[in-house]
mmCIF file of C-alpha atoms in Angstrom:
data_model
loop_
_atom_site.group_PDB
_atom_site.id
_atom_site.type_symbol
_atom_site.label_atom_id
_atom_site.label_comp_id
_atom_site.label_asym_id
_atom_site.label_seq_id
_atom_site.Cartn_x
_atom_site.Cartn_y
_atom_site.Cartn_z
ATOM 1 C CA UNK A 1 0.000 0.000 0.000
ATOM 2 C CA UNK A 2 1.343 3.405 -0.951
ATOM 3 C CA UNK A 3 1.707 6.160 1.614
ATOM 4 C CA UNK A 4 0.158 9.568 0.940
ATOM 5 C CA UNK A 5 3.657 10.880 0.166
ATOM 6 C CA UNK A 6 4.275 8.083 -2.356
ATOM 7 C CA UNK A 7 0.890 8.707 -3.989
ATOM 8 C CA UNK A 8 1.818 12.375 -4.311
ATOM 9 C CA UNK A 9 5.185 11.609 -5.906
ATOM 10 C CA UNK A 10 3.539 9.155 -8.304
ATOM 11 C CA UNK A 11 0.865 11.655 -9.252
ATOM 12 C CA UNK A 12 3.457 14.396 -9.776
ATOM 13 C CA UNK A 13 5.449 12.151 -12.096
ATOM 14 C CA UNK A 14 2.348 11.269 -14.081
ATOM 15 C CA UNK A 15 1.176 14.878 -14.340
ATOM 16 C CA UNK A 16 4.594 16.045 -15.529
ATOM 17 C CA UNK A 17 5.873 13.119 -17.566
ATOM 18 C CA UNK A 18 3.043 10.626 -18.014
ATOM 19 C CA UNK A 19 1.211 9.478 -21.114
ATOM 20 C CA UNK A 20 -2.301 8.068 -20.787
ATOM 21 C CA UNK A 21 -3.316 5.930 -23.732
ATOM 22 C CA UNK A 22 -3.248 2.417 -25.039
ATOM 23 C CA UNK A 23 -2.575 0.187 -27.992
ATOM 24 C CA UNK A 24 -6.179 -0.072 -29.162
ATOM 25 C CA UNK A 25 -6.753 -3.279 -27.207
ATOM 26 C CA UNK A 26 -5.676 -2.422 -23.685
ATOM 27 C CA UNK A 27 -5.042 0.778 -21.723
ATOM 28 C CA UNK A 28 -1.570 1.812 -20.659
ATOM 29 C CA UNK A 29 0.136 4.529 -18.665
ATOM 30 C CA UNK A 30 3.718 5.326 -19.654
ATOM 31 C CA UNK A 31 6.529 7.496 -18.342
ATOM 32 C CA UNK A 32 9.632 8.089 -20.480
ATOM 33 C CA UNK A 33 12.641 9.837 -18.985
ATOM 34 C CA UNK A 34 16.385 10.107 -19.519
ATOM 35 C CA UNK A 35 18.532 7.345 -18.044
ATOM 36 C CA UNK A 36 19.814 9.789 -15.419
ATOM 37 C CA UNK A 37 16.436 9.249 -13.720
ATOM 38 C CA UNK A 38 16.889 5.485 -13.355
ATOM 39 C CA UNK A 39 16.553 5.658 -9.562
ATOM 40 C CA UNK A 40 13.058 7.123 -9.929
ATOM 41 C CA UNK A 41 12.095 4.169 -12.106
ATOM 42 C CA UNK A 42 13.540 1.749 -9.554
ATOM 43 C CA UNK A 43 11.495 3.522 -6.883
ATOM 44 C CA UNK A 44 8.352 3.060 -9.013
ATOM 45 C CA UNK A 45 9.087 -0.643 -9.537
ATOM 46 C CA UNK A 46 9.580 -1.151 -5.789
ATOM 47 C CA UNK A 47 6.213 0.421 -5.026
ATOM 48 C CA UNK A 48 4.290 -0.920 -8.023
ATOM 49 C CA UNK A 49 5.856 -4.334 -8.694
ATOM 50 C CA UNK A 50 3.251 -5.144 -11.342
ATOM 51 C CA UNK A 51 4.686 -2.335 -13.496
ATOM 52 C CA UNK A 52 7.410 -2.880 -16.099
ATOM 53 C CA UNK A 53 10.575 -1.010 -17.028
ATOM 54 C CA UNK A 54 11.890 -1.144 -20.584
ATOM 55 C CA UNK A 55 15.173 0.083 -21.972
ATOM 56 C CA UNK A 56 17.447 1.801 -22.018
ATOM 57 C CA UNK A 57 16.594 2.910 -25.532
ATOM 58 C CA UNK A 58 18.650 5.182 -27.774
ATOM 59 C CA UNK A 59 16.789 7.384 -30.232
ATOM 60 C CA UNK A 60 17.802 10.700 -31.840
ATOM 61 C CA UNK A 61 20.725 11.267 -29.449
ATOM 62 C CA UNK A 62 18.501 10.540 -26.450
ATOM 63 C CA UNK A 63 18.892 7.610 -24.097
ATOM 64 C CA UNK A 64 15.853 6.870 -21.989
ATOM 65 C CA UNK A 65 13.883 4.313 -20.014
ATOM 66 C CA UNK A 66 10.195 3.675 -20.404
ATOM 67 C CA UNK A 67 8.080 2.671 -17.402
ATOM 68 C CA UNK A 68 4.672 1.196 -18.110
ATOM 69 C CA UNK A 69 1.552 -0.166 -16.496
ATOM 70 C CA UNK A 70 -1.143 -1.718 -18.643
ATOM 71 C CA UNK A 71 -4.008 -4.145 -18.729
ATOM 72 C CA UNK A 72 -4.954 -5.930 -15.527
ATOM 73 C CA UNK A 73 -2.089 -4.401 -13.504
ATOM 74 C CA UNK A 74 -3.211 -0.914 -14.499
ATOM 75 C CA UNK A 75 -6.833 -1.606 -13.615
ATOM 76 C CA UNK A 76 -6.027 -3.318 -10.319
ATOM 77 C CA UNK A 77 -3.034 -1.373 -9.000
ATOM 78 C CA UNK A 78 -2.906 2.112 -10.507
ATOM 79 C CA UNK A 79 -6.448 3.216 -11.389
ATOM 80 C CA UNK A 80 -7.667 3.002 -7.758
ATOM 81 C CA UNK A 81 -4.752 5.181 -6.621
ATOM 82 C CA UNK A 82 -5.354 7.791 -9.313
ATOM 83 C CA UNK A 83 -9.107 7.800 -8.743
ATOM 84 C CA UNK A 84 -8.517 8.570 -5.059
ATOM 85 C CA UNK A 85 -6.638 11.815 -5.779
ATOM 86 C CA UNK A 86 -8.458 15.099 -6.596
ATOM 87 C CA UNK A 87 -5.852 16.065 -9.186
ATOM 88 C CA UNK A 88 -8.196 17.866 -11.559
ATOM 89 C CA UNK A 89 -7.834 20.720 -9.066
ATOM 90 C CA UNK A 90 -4.192 21.251 -9.987
ATOM 91 C CA UNK A 91 -3.899 20.065 -13.604
ATOM 92 C CA UNK A 92 -7.030 19.782 -15.702
ATOM 93 C CA UNK A 93 -5.090 18.917 -18.873
ATOM 94 C CA UNK A 94 -3.465 15.716 -17.593
ATOM 95 C CA UNK A 95 -6.649 14.761 -15.757
ATOM 96 C CA UNK A 96 -8.622 15.109 -18.998
ATOM 97 C CA UNK A 97 -6.141 12.814 -20.797
ATOM 98 C CA UNK A 98 -6.569 10.290 -17.968
ATOM 99 C CA UNK A 99 -10.376 10.443 -18.185
ATOM 100 C CA UNK A 100 -10.227 10.091 -21.990
ATOM 101 C CA UNK A 101 -8.160 6.907 -21.576
ATOM 102 C CA UNK A 102 -10.657 5.570 -19.038
ATOM 103 C CA UNK A 103 -13.587 6.284 -21.345
ATOM 104 C CA UNK A 104 -11.919 4.808 -24.434
ATOM 105 C CA UNK A 105 -11.008 1.583 -22.627
ATOM 106 C CA UNK A 106 -14.213 1.403 -20.582
ATOM 107 C CA UNK A 107 -12.530 1.713 -17.221
ATOM 108 C CA UNK A 108 -15.014 2.649 -14.493
ATOM 109 C CA UNK A 109 -15.197 6.386 -13.957
ATOM 110 C CA UNK A 110 -14.970 7.266 -10.288
ATOM 111 C CA UNK A 111 -14.194 10.655 -8.869
ATOM 112 C CA UNK A 112 -12.380 11.490 -5.668
ATOM 113 C CA UNK A 113 -14.281 13.508 -3.068
ATOM 114 C CA UNK A 114 -14.621 17.094 -4.177
#
């Protein structure tokens, strides 16, 4: 179970660096960052062991890792955490992308207490 601090760090990473989407068949949440941030990815894997880390990749003079949660792991382990945070209050744009992903992939729409 994540602490409130850990939920806040996770949410901050997703607001700033996250992508909410999918492959047409299953939803996925992705964070791509330079390899200098490897410790952050390790931290995420420790707290969300059902997530995956891919890379490092090299593309256009960039070297990065890609962290991902998708499918059952996303539905079971990440969606409940994100639904419990009132983050539309601080970043409507990322929240809208999250809600669009949930609607497209028919993930239950729940809202944190207002």
